[in-house]
Amino acid sequence: MSEAFNALKERDLHSICNTYARYPLAISKAQGVHLYDSEGKEYVDLLAGIAVSNLGHANQEILQALVEQWNTVDHVSNLFHQEWQIELAEQLLGTCDADKVFFCNSGAEANEAALKLARRYMHTVAGRDAHEIITLDGSFHGRTLATLTATGQAKVKEGFDPLPEGFKTVPFMDMDALRDAISDKTAAIMVELIQGERGVRPLSQGYVDELVALCKEKQILLIVDEVQTGLGRTGKYWAHQHYGITPDIFTTAKPLANGLPMGAMFAREDIAKAFSFGSHGTTFGGGPIVCAVAKKVLEIMERDQICEHAAKTGEYALSLFADIQKRHPEKVAEVRGLGLIMAVELSFPGQEIWEKLLEAGFICNLTQGNILRLLPPLIIDKTELERFAKELEALLA
Ligand SMILES: Cc1ncc(COP(=O)(O)O)c(C=O)c1O
């Protein structure tokens, strides 16, 4: 580490709440699918700011949309009708089967909105005294008190007691346990169709089909958290479209405005109507700047067929990783993914491999201690992924 980097790290430790174990790196420039550290070293970005910068960094079309909007109307609040927000809502609703959208500023806020809407729907529309939310082990839904309570990981809850009431977590993909957990107090079941933080673990089609049927039978809402999987990451606009299902409520956030903070919650009309004037809100959510940027993101996604590109590129990358697994079955336990949310699960602790990949100029995420999680910008091309696969195999060998 250089002296300059160490000095920066010291200042970071002194001035910022220490909630992140940071990578040994400070990024000083980001361009396309590349990041550059303070010494000018280039890295291939296989993380995209944790599934955020889907159209790469420093996209000039997006910058232009942002500047134009800034010079037209920058911020006025949700007290006004805002045409950019309405246009974006219409365009997003055109990509899915939902009827209404609520814009906010992050994934946790989108999930918080979903949880509030589910409870309010039960209380004010369905007329049922049902408030419980069931989630799955291993899930991640956010860091607010409600969403960390919903999250199926003990470590995010430590030290925050007392947690809000009315949440239950059941074992991953255990249908009997889920059935047992349901009562007349259950309002909703919330799931990620592919658990991202847990290391890209998909729910099986069979489980999801049963889940949908169960929700229907018991008149429980199904909330799908697409904060990480949404907007093209899996090769379709929404991961739930791979499963052929229509959630009652779903959420997204990360890539909506390609790096500006934005979240959204989608719902069917009969559920959305449980929100009325004043029942929920946000000062910044759906503001002109983020909406203009998100509109540009959607325009580019359509024009450049980004979903199709992500599907093809992801399939190709997964085939490369599967080949590595075949050649090194004792070192690679599993390869998983859909589109460009991918994981290479190692059979041994992965810290050293991760560090060597970083040294070789590849930034990815190590999760659960042995899973290399890859969430590259959706515009990445095959050559960068081939280079990564080659390096990974060399390190494994
Ligand atoms: C599936 C999922 N839900 C919710 C969140 C929380 O989103 P945010 O960090 O924007 O609040 C995340 C963040 O990683 C996520 O992956």
Tab-separated table of C-alpha atoms and ligand atoms in Angstrom:
chain	number	residue	atom	x	y	z
A	1	MET	CA	0.000	0.000	0.000
A	2	SER	CA	1.263	3.479	-0.805
A	3	GLU	CA	1.695	6.145	1.852
A	4	ALA	CA	-1.073	8.213	0.229
A	5	PHE	CA	-3.492	5.258	0.429
A	6	ASN	CA	-2.628	4.595	4.071
A	7	ALA	CA	-3.197	8.262	4.938
A	8	LEU	CA	-6.612	8.167	3.235
A	9	LYS	CA	-7.511	4.985	5.111
A	10	GLU	CA	-6.560	6.613	8.420
A	11	ARG	CA	-8.790	9.624	7.699
A	12	ASP	CA	-11.625	7.278	6.711
A	13	LEU	CA	-11.331	5.381	10.010
A	14	HIS	CA	-11.310	8.641	11.960
A	15	SER	CA	-14.246	10.365	10.300
A	16	ILE	CA	-16.704	7.776	8.908
A	17	CYS	CA	-18.794	5.320	10.971
A	18	ASN	CA	-17.027	2.006	10.558
A	19	THR	CA	-19.903	-0.020	9.123
A	20	TYR	CA	-17.979	-1.494	6.188
A	21	ALA	CA	-14.888	-3.690	6.063
A	22	ARG	CA	-13.516	-1.869	3.052
A	23	TYR	CA	-11.487	-3.351	0.214
A	24	PRO	CA	-7.823	-2.295	0.295
A	25	LEU	CA	-8.482	0.138	-2.500
A	26	ALA	CA	-9.601	3.708	-3.160
A	27	ILE	CA	-11.187	4.299	-6.542
A	28	SER	CA	-10.261	7.576	-8.166
A	29	LYS	CA	-11.808	7.136	-11.612
A	30	ALA	CA	-14.607	5.039	-13.128
A	31	GLN	CA	-15.166	4.705	-16.843
A	32	GLY	CA	-17.333	2.180	-18.708
A	33	VAL	CA	-16.632	-1.247	-17.184
A	34	HIS	CA	-13.321	-0.144	-15.673
A	35	LEU	CA	-12.272	1.318	-12.344
A	36	TYR	CA	-8.921	2.971	-11.607
A	37	ASP	CA	-7.213	3.238	-8.238
A	38	SER	CA	-5.341	6.236	-6.906
A	39	GLU	CA	-2.155	5.015	-8.604
A	40	GLY	CA	-3.891	4.755	-11.978
A	41	LYS	CA	-4.071	0.940	-12.019
A	42	GLU	CA	-6.974	-0.356	-14.129
A	43	TYR	CA	-9.464	-2.934	-12.862
A	44	VAL	CA	-12.306	-4.735	-14.596
A	45	ASP	CA	-15.413	-3.915	-12.579
A	46	LEU	CA	-17.242	-7.193	-11.970
A	47	LEU	CA	-19.281	-5.709	-9.137
A	48	ALA	CA	-20.898	-2.573	-10.659
A	49	GLY	CA	-21.166	-0.903	-7.255
A	50	ILE	CA	-23.112	-4.001	-6.050
A	51	ALA	CA	-25.429	-4.421	-9.053
A	52	VAL	CA	-25.957	-0.700	-9.563
A	53	SER	CA	-23.994	0.671	-12.541
A	54	ASN	CA	-25.675	-1.548	-15.125
A	55	LEU	CA	-24.881	0.758	-18.029
A	56	GLY	CA	-21.312	1.255	-16.883
A	57	HIS	CA	-19.668	4.316	-15.395
A	58	ALA	CA	-19.549	7.876	-16.726
A	59	ASN	CA	-22.189	7.208	-19.384
A	60	GLN	CA	-22.348	10.483	-21.312
A	61	GLU	CA	-25.967	10.111	-22.485
A	62	ILE	CA	-27.036	9.769	-18.875
A	63	LEU	CA	-24.938	12.769	-17.888
A	64	GLN	CA	-26.655	14.841	-20.573
A	65	ALA	CA	-30.123	13.787	-19.378
A	66	LEU	CA	-29.116	14.691	-15.820
A	67	VAL	CA	-27.771	18.140	-16.745
A	68	GLU	CA	-30.797	18.952	-18.929
A	69	GLN	CA	-33.142	18.019	-16.102
A	70	TRP	CA	-31.111	20.009	-13.575
A	71	ASN	CA	-31.462	23.068	-15.802
A	72	THR	CA	-35.216	22.496	-16.285
A	73	VAL	CA	-36.563	21.507	-12.848
A	74	ASP	CA	-34.182	20.109	-10.214
A	75	HIS	CA	-36.371	19.421	-7.175
A	76	VAL	CA	-39.852	20.511	-6.195
A	77	SER	CA	-41.157	17.684	-3.952
A	78	ASN	CA	-44.035	15.275	-4.269
A	79	LEU	CA	-46.525	18.031	-3.524
A	80	PHE	CA	-46.520	18.674	-7.285
A	81	HIS	CA	-47.491	16.625	-10.330
A	82	GLN	CA	-44.187	15.838	-12.062
A	83	GLU	CA	-44.315	14.766	-15.691
A	84	TRP	CA	-40.930	12.969	-15.572
A	85	GLN	CA	-42.129	10.852	-12.676
A	86	ILE	CA	-45.370	9.995	-14.459
A	87	GLU	CA	-43.589	9.134	-17.715
A	88	LEU	CA	-41.108	6.927	-15.890
A	89	ALA	CA	-43.916	5.182	-14.007
A	90	GLU	CA	-45.757	4.513	-17.279
A	91	GLN	CA	-42.623	3.157	-18.927
A	92	LEU	CA	-41.713	0.917	-15.978
A	93	LEU	CA	-45.255	-0.391	-15.705
A	94	GLY	CA	-44.942	-1.300	-19.386
A	95	THR	CA	-42.185	-3.768	-18.469
A	96	CYS	CA	-44.269	-5.762	-15.949
A	97	ASP	CA	-47.802	-6.683	-14.885
A	98	ALA	CA	-48.088	-4.249	-11.959
A	99	ASP	CA	-50.541	-1.345	-12.001
A	100	LYS	CA	-49.010	1.215	-9.679
A	101	VAL	CA	-45.558	2.286	-8.521
A	102	PHE	CA	-44.271	4.166	-5.473
A	103	PHE	CA	-40.844	5.778	-5.898
A	104	CYS	CA	-38.359	6.081	-3.043
A	105	ASN	CA	-34.599	6.260	-2.523
A	106	SER	CA	-33.180	2.812	-1.771
A	107	GLY	CA	-33.850	-0.889	-1.613
A	108	ALA	CA	-34.578	-0.851	2.102
A	109	GLU	CA	-37.094	1.943	1.602
A	110	ALA	CA	-38.766	0.078	-1.255
A	111	ASN	CA	-39.096	-3.000	0.974
A	112	GLU	CA	-40.280	-0.881	3.874
A	113	ALA	CA	-42.996	0.490	1.574
A	114	ALA	CA	-43.934	-3.056	0.541
A	115	LEU	CA	-44.199	-4.204	4.174
A	116	LYS	CA	-46.288	-1.188	5.116
A	117	LEU	CA	-48.547	-1.638	2.098
A	118	ALA	CA	-49.096	-5.335	2.867
A	119	ARG	CA	-50.145	-4.590	6.445
A	120	ARG	CA	-52.288	-1.642	5.470
A	121	TYR	CA	-53.978	-3.668	2.739
A	122	MET	CA	-54.902	-6.342	5.268
A	123	HIS	CA	-56.173	-3.788	7.798
A	124	THR	CA	-57.996	-1.375	5.498
A	125	VAL	CA	-58.998	-3.296	2.348
A	126	ALA	CA	-59.178	-6.993	3.208
A	127	GLY	CA	-60.534	-6.184	6.683
A	128	ARG	CA	-58.362	-8.859	8.299
A	129	ASP	CA	-56.368	-8.679	11.492
A	130	ALA	CA	-53.302	-9.989	9.676
A	131	HIS	CA	-49.931	-8.340	10.055
A	132	GLU	CA	-47.257	-11.046	10.103
A	133	ILE	CA	-44.583	-11.198	7.449
A	134	ILE	CA	-42.774	-14.463	6.694
A	135	THR	CA	-39.332	-14.434	5.082
A	136	LEU	CA	-36.692	-17.041	4.271
A	137	ASP	CA	-33.427	-17.940	5.955
A	138	GLY	CA	-30.457	-16.419	4.176
A	139	SER	CA	-32.432	-13.527	2.722
A	140	PHE	CA	-31.344	-9.913	2.773
A	141	HIS	CA	-33.967	-7.173	2.684
A	142	GLY	CA	-32.234	-4.067	4.071
A	143	ARG	CA	-30.986	-2.259	7.154
A	144	THR	CA	-33.968	-0.323	8.478
A	145	LEU	CA	-35.477	-1.809	11.637
A	146	ALA	CA	-38.319	-3.501	9.754
A	147	THR	CA	-36.226	-4.740	6.842
A	148	LEU	CA	-33.399	-6.056	9.022
A	149	THR	CA	-36.008	-7.861	11.095
A	150	ALA	CA	-37.347	-9.352	7.860
A	151	THR	CA	-33.818	-10.338	6.813
A	152	GLY	CA	-33.030	-14.011	7.416
A	153	GLN	CA	-29.522	-13.487	8.811
A	154	ALA	CA	-28.795	-13.198	12.527
A	155	LYS	CA	-25.684	-11.039	12.078
A	156	VAL	CA	-27.590	-7.989	10.772
A	157	LYS	CA	-29.888	-8.015	13.828
A	158	GLU	CA	-27.239	-8.172	16.564
A	159	GLY	CA	-27.535	-5.406	19.151
A	160	PHE	CA	-30.717	-3.847	17.805
A	161	ASP	CA	-33.287	-5.316	20.193
A	162	PRO	CA	-36.146	-4.912	20.639
A	163	LEU	CA	-36.964	-5.621	17.017
A	164	PRO	CA	-40.375	-4.820	15.531
A	165	GLU	CA	-43.008	-7.514	16.090
A	166	GLY	CA	-44.726	-9.587	13.468
A	167	PHE	CA	-41.864	-11.175	11.522
A	168	LYS	CA	-41.032	-14.874	11.154
A	169	THR	CA	-38.186	-16.473	9.237
A	170	VAL	CA	-38.455	-20.038	7.930
A	171	PRO	CA	-35.764	-22.381	6.535
A	172	PHE	CA	-34.764	-21.862	2.909
A	173	MET	CA	-36.971	-23.743	0.408
A	174	ASP	CA	-38.668	-25.836	3.081
A	175	MET	CA	-42.322	-25.874	2.051
A	176	ASP	CA	-43.508	-27.773	5.118
A	177	ALA	CA	-41.897	-25.235	7.447
A	178	LEU	CA	-43.493	-22.429	5.459
A	179	ARG	CA	-46.923	-24.040	5.673
A	180	ASP	CA	-46.486	-24.515	9.424
A	181	ALA	CA	-45.512	-20.861	9.905
A	182	ILE	CA	-48.676	-19.527	8.256
A	183	SER	CA	-51.554	-18.509	10.496
A	184	ASP	CA	-54.603	-16.274	10.213
A	185	LYS	CA	-52.254	-13.455	11.274
A	186	THR	CA	-50.079	-13.818	8.161
A	187	ALA	CA	-50.214	-10.824	5.834
A	188	ALA	CA	-47.434	-11.611	3.372
A	189	ILE	CA	-44.532	-13.805	2.406
A	190	MET	CA	-41.514	-11.891	1.142
A	191	VAL	CA	-38.771	-13.597	-0.876
A	192	GLU	CA	-35.829	-12.934	-3.137
A	193	LEU	CA	-36.179	-15.307	-6.094
A	194	ILE	CA	-32.387	-15.434	-6.194
A	195	GLN	CA	-30.767	-14.715	-2.844
A	196	GLY	CA	-27.953	-12.350	-3.781
A	197	GLU	CA	-26.066	-11.675	-0.540
A	198	ARG	CA	-26.299	-15.354	0.373
A	199	GLY	CA	-24.267	-16.176	-2.732
A	200	VAL	CA	-26.695	-16.215	-5.672
A	201	ARG	CA	-29.039	-18.962	-4.496
A	202	PRO	CA	-32.137	-19.356	-6.661
A	203	LEU	CA	-35.478	-20.676	-5.465
A	204	SER	CA	-36.527	-23.677	-7.542
A	205	GLN	CA	-39.405	-23.365	-9.998
A	206	GLY	CA	-41.290	-26.054	-8.072
A	207	TYR	CA	-40.965	-24.196	-4.770
A	208	VAL	CA	-42.044	-20.914	-6.351
A	209	ASP	CA	-45.069	-22.531	-8.013
A	210	GLU	CA	-46.120	-23.998	-4.670
A	211	LEU	CA	-45.489	-20.680	-2.970
A	212	VAL	CA	-47.766	-18.852	-5.407
A	213	ALA	CA	-50.479	-21.494	-4.976
A	214	LEU	CA	-50.145	-21.342	-1.186
A	215	CYS	CA	-50.452	-17.544	-1.140
A	216	LYS	CA	-53.571	-17.773	-3.279
A	217	GLU	CA	-55.110	-20.513	-1.137
A	218	LYS	CA	-54.461	-18.663	2.131
A	219	GLN	CA	-55.125	-15.185	0.675
A	220	ILE	CA	-51.674	-14.002	1.640
A	221	LEU	CA	-49.732	-11.451	-0.386
A	222	LEU	CA	-46.558	-12.476	-2.188
A	223	ILE	CA	-43.853	-9.804	-2.099
A	224	VAL	CA	-40.817	-10.340	-4.313
A	225	ASP	CA	-37.661	-8.378	-3.496
A	226	GLU	CA	-35.988	-7.556	-6.808
A	227	VAL	CA	-33.682	-4.908	-5.381
A	228	GLN	CA	-30.685	-6.837	-6.718
A	229	THR	CA	-32.247	-8.919	-9.500
A	230	GLY	CA	-34.381	-6.220	-11.105
A	231	LEU	CA	-34.087	-4.271	-14.330
A	232	GLY	CA	-32.253	-6.635	-16.609
A	233	ARG	CA	-29.724	-8.187	-14.220
A	234	THR	CA	-31.045	-11.715	-14.883
A	235	GLY	CA	-31.495	-11.232	-18.629
A	236	LYS	CA	-35.155	-10.222	-18.379
A	237	TYR	CA	-36.503	-7.002	-16.924
A	238	TRP	CA	-37.610	-8.858	-13.801
A	239	ALA	CA	-36.447	-12.153	-12.321
A	240	HIS	CA	-40.077	-13.109	-11.620
A	241	GLN	CA	-40.647	-13.206	-15.388
A	242	HIS	CA	-38.282	-16.198	-15.615
A	243	TYR	CA	-40.561	-18.007	-13.167
A	244	GLY	CA	-43.718	-17.011	-15.042
A	245	ILE	CA	-45.314	-15.478	-11.955
A	246	THR	CA	-46.910	-12.126	-11.104
A	247	PRO	CA	-46.120	-11.058	-7.538
A	248	ASP	CA	-48.742	-9.042	-5.662
A	249	ILE	CA	-46.030	-6.550	-4.760
A	250	PHE	CA	-42.419	-6.319	-5.888
A	251	THR	CA	-39.573	-3.955	-5.213
A	252	THR	CA	-36.438	-2.786	-6.947
A	253	ALA	CA	-33.737	-0.168	-6.483
A	254	LYS	CA	-30.080	-0.586	-7.257
A	255	PRO	CA	-29.792	-0.051	-11.040
A	256	LEU	CA	-32.845	2.152	-11.597
A	257	ALA	CA	-30.887	5.390	-11.919
A	258	ASN	CA	-27.499	3.804	-12.700
A	259	GLY	CA	-25.797	5.153	-9.575
A	260	LEU	CA	-28.154	7.813	-8.256
A	261	PRO	CA	-30.148	6.653	-5.225
A	262	MET	CA	-33.563	5.419	-6.286
A	263	GLY	CA	-35.989	2.678	-5.283
A	264	ALA	CA	-39.444	1.617	-6.396
A	265	MET	CA	-42.276	-0.536	-5.134
A	266	PHE	CA	-44.787	-1.975	-7.601
A	267	ALA	CA	-48.240	-3.300	-6.764
A	268	ARG	CA	-51.532	-4.393	-8.237
A	269	GLU	CA	-54.245	-1.741	-8.212
A	270	ASP	CA	-56.477	-3.458	-5.644
A	271	ILE	CA	-53.519	-3.616	-3.225
A	272	ALA	CA	-52.020	-0.222	-4.044
A	273	LYS	CA	-55.295	1.466	-3.174
A	274	ALA	CA	-54.622	0.678	0.497
A	275	PHE	CA	-52.249	3.655	0.430
A	276	SER	CA	-54.111	6.942	0.611
A	277	PHE	CA	-53.083	10.586	0.939
A	278	GLY	CA	-50.598	10.871	3.776
A	279	SER	CA	-50.304	7.158	4.522
A	280	HIS	CA	-46.807	6.982	3.077
A	281	GLY	CA	-44.357	9.429	1.573
A	282	THR	CA	-40.841	10.661	0.907
A	283	THR	CA	-39.282	14.062	0.262
A	284	PHE	CA	-36.793	12.960	-2.372
A	285	GLY	CA	-38.369	9.818	-3.861
A	286	GLY	CA	-39.206	10.085	-7.548
A	287	GLY	CA	-37.652	13.530	-7.896
A	288	PRO	CA	-37.074	15.051	-11.354
A	289	ILE	CA	-33.343	14.272	-11.570
A	290	VAL	CA	-33.515	10.573	-10.714
A	291	CYS	CA	-36.615	10.122	-12.863
A	292	ALA	CA	-35.015	11.796	-15.890
A	293	VAL	CA	-31.951	9.613	-15.415
A	294	ALA	CA	-34.023	6.437	-14.987
A	295	LYS	CA	-36.003	7.314	-18.137
A	296	LYS	CA	-32.713	7.575	-20.026
A	297	VAL	CA	-31.598	4.243	-18.516
A	298	LEU	CA	-34.769	2.565	-19.811
A	299	GLU	CA	-34.390	4.209	-23.220
A	300	ILE	CA	-30.823	2.915	-23.559
A	301	MET	CA	-31.839	-0.529	-22.286
A	302	GLU	CA	-34.510	-0.805	-24.976
A	303	ARG	CA	-32.411	0.666	-27.775
A	304	ASP	CA	-29.305	-1.419	-27.041
A	305	GLN	CA	-31.243	-4.575	-26.097
A	306	ILE	CA	-29.458	-4.730	-22.770
A	307	CYS	CA	-31.593	-7.577	-21.358
A	308	GLU	CA	-30.786	-9.776	-24.341
A	309	HIS	CA	-27.105	-8.870	-24.052
A	310	ALA	CA	-27.093	-9.715	-20.325
A	311	ALA	CA	-28.814	-13.041	-20.983
A	312	LYS	CA	-26.342	-14.059	-23.706
A	313	THR	CA	-23.216	-12.783	-21.992
A	314	GLY	CA	-24.234	-14.361	-18.692
A	315	GLU	CA	-24.909	-17.711	-20.337
A	316	TYR	CA	-21.507	-17.589	-21.993
A	317	ALA	CA	-19.699	-16.636	-18.761
A	318	LEU	CA	-21.465	-19.398	-16.840
A	319	SER	CA	-20.363	-21.901	-19.492
A	320	LEU	CA	-16.753	-20.751	-19.015
A	321	PHE	CA	-17.058	-21.181	-15.239
A	322	ALA	CA	-18.722	-24.579	-15.674
A	323	ASP	CA	-15.761	-25.669	-17.819
A	324	ILE	CA	-13.383	-24.553	-15.062
A	325	GLN	CA	-15.422	-26.569	-12.577
A	326	LYS	CA	-15.148	-29.649	-14.816
A	327	ARG	CA	-11.383	-29.259	-14.950
A	328	HIS	CA	-11.077	-28.525	-11.198
A	329	PRO	CA	-13.952	-30.382	-9.536
A	330	GLU	CA	-12.096	-30.525	-6.221
A	331	LYS	CA	-11.713	-26.730	-6.106
A	332	VAL	CA	-14.993	-25.430	-7.516
A	333	ALA	CA	-18.025	-26.708	-5.612
A	334	GLU	CA	-20.721	-25.090	-7.751
A	335	VAL	CA	-21.337	-22.518	-10.444
A	336	ARG	CA	-24.692	-20.698	-10.346
A	337	GLY	CA	-26.372	-17.772	-11.972
A	338	LEU	CA	-28.924	-16.281	-14.293
A	339	GLY	CA	-27.986	-13.555	-16.737
A	340	LEU	CA	-25.274	-11.479	-15.115
A	341	ILE	CA	-25.848	-12.396	-11.470
A	342	MET	CA	-23.340	-15.210	-11.062
A	343	ALA	CA	-21.466	-17.127	-8.400
A	344	VAL	CA	-18.464	-19.406	-8.397
A	345	GLU	CA	-18.547	-21.310	-5.126
A	346	LEU	CA	-15.115	-22.518	-4.076
A	347	SER	CA	-14.592	-25.629	-1.961
A	348	PHE	CA	-12.185	-23.732	0.307
A	349	PRO	CA	-11.926	-20.270	1.916
A	350	GLY	CA	-11.679	-17.786	-0.943
A	351	GLN	CA	-9.937	-14.775	0.601
A	352	GLU	CA	-6.562	-15.516	-1.005
A	353	ILE	CA	-8.026	-16.113	-4.474
A	354	TRP	CA	-10.092	-12.935	-4.128
A	355	GLU	CA	-6.978	-10.927	-3.176
A	356	LYS	CA	-5.022	-12.377	-6.101
A	357	LEU	CA	-7.853	-11.547	-8.493
A	358	LEU	CA	-7.740	-8.000	-7.181
A	359	GLU	CA	-3.981	-7.885	-7.701
A	360	ALA	CA	-4.533	-9.124	-11.254
A	361	GLY	CA	-7.012	-6.292	-11.878
A	362	PHE	CA	-10.422	-7.926	-11.335
A	363	ILE	CA	-12.892	-6.593	-8.789
A	364	CYS	CA	-15.546	-9.032	-7.635
A	365	ASN	CA	-17.208	-9.767	-4.318
A	366	LEU	CA	-16.405	-12.545	-1.888
A	367	THR	CA	-19.491	-13.550	0.061
A	368	GLN	CA	-19.984	-16.202	2.766
A	369	GLY	CA	-16.204	-16.645	2.829
A	370	ASN	CA	-15.968	-18.909	-0.235
A	371	ILE	CA	-18.328	-17.615	-2.917
A	372	LEU	CA	-17.085	-15.301	-5.653
A	373	ARG	CA	-20.130	-13.236	-6.598
A	374	LEU	CA	-20.072	-11.490	-9.957
A	375	LEU	CA	-22.421	-8.619	-10.780
A	376	PRO	CA	-20.721	-6.839	-13.670
A	377	PRO	CA	-22.219	-3.884	-15.529
A	378	LEU	CA	-24.713	-5.331	-18.023
A	379	ILE	CA	-22.784	-3.745	-20.896
A	380	ILE	CA	-19.723	-5.906	-20.235
A	381	ASP	CA	-18.542	-7.917	-23.217
A	382	LYS	CA	-17.311	-11.478	-23.524
A	383	THR	CA	-13.623	-10.623	-23.729
A	384	GLU	CA	-13.474	-9.152	-20.214
A	385	LEU	CA	-15.246	-12.230	-18.835
A	386	GLU	CA	-12.914	-14.535	-20.772
A	387	ARG	CA	-9.932	-12.688	-19.259
A	388	PHE	CA	-11.429	-13.111	-15.789
A	389	ALA	CA	-12.116	-16.828	-16.331
A	390	LYS	CA	-8.561	-17.359	-17.563
A	391	GLU	CA	-7.092	-15.601	-14.527
A	392	LEU	CA	-9.360	-17.496	-12.140
A	393	GLU	CA	-8.367	-20.824	-13.650
A	394	ALA	CA	-4.673	-19.941	-13.508
A	395	LEU	CA	-5.032	-19.091	-9.815
A	396	LEU	CA	-6.943	-22.285	-9.083
A	397	ALA	CA	-4.328	-24.337	-10.883
B	1	LIG	C1	-32.168	-8.194	-2.187
B	1	LIG	C2	-31.870	-6.896	-1.502
B	1	LIG	N1	-32.856	-6.256	-0.864
B	1	LIG	C3	-32.648	-5.084	-0.237
B	1	LIG	C4	-31.420	-4.498	-0.211
B	1	LIG	C5	-31.204	-3.178	0.480
B	1	LIG	O1	-31.007	-2.176	-0.466
B	1	LIG	P1	-30.353	-0.777	-0.035
B	1	LIG	O2	-28.947	-1.047	0.373
B	1	LIG	O3	-30.463	0.069	-1.275
B	1	LIG	O4	-31.191	-0.233	1.076
B	1	LIG	C6	-30.346	-5.128	-0.869
B	1	LIG	C7	-28.994	-4.535	-0.833
B	1	LIG	O5	-28.005	-5.156	-1.071
B	1	LIG	C8	-30.579	-6.356	-1.538
B	1	LIG	O6	-29.594	-7.010	-2.172
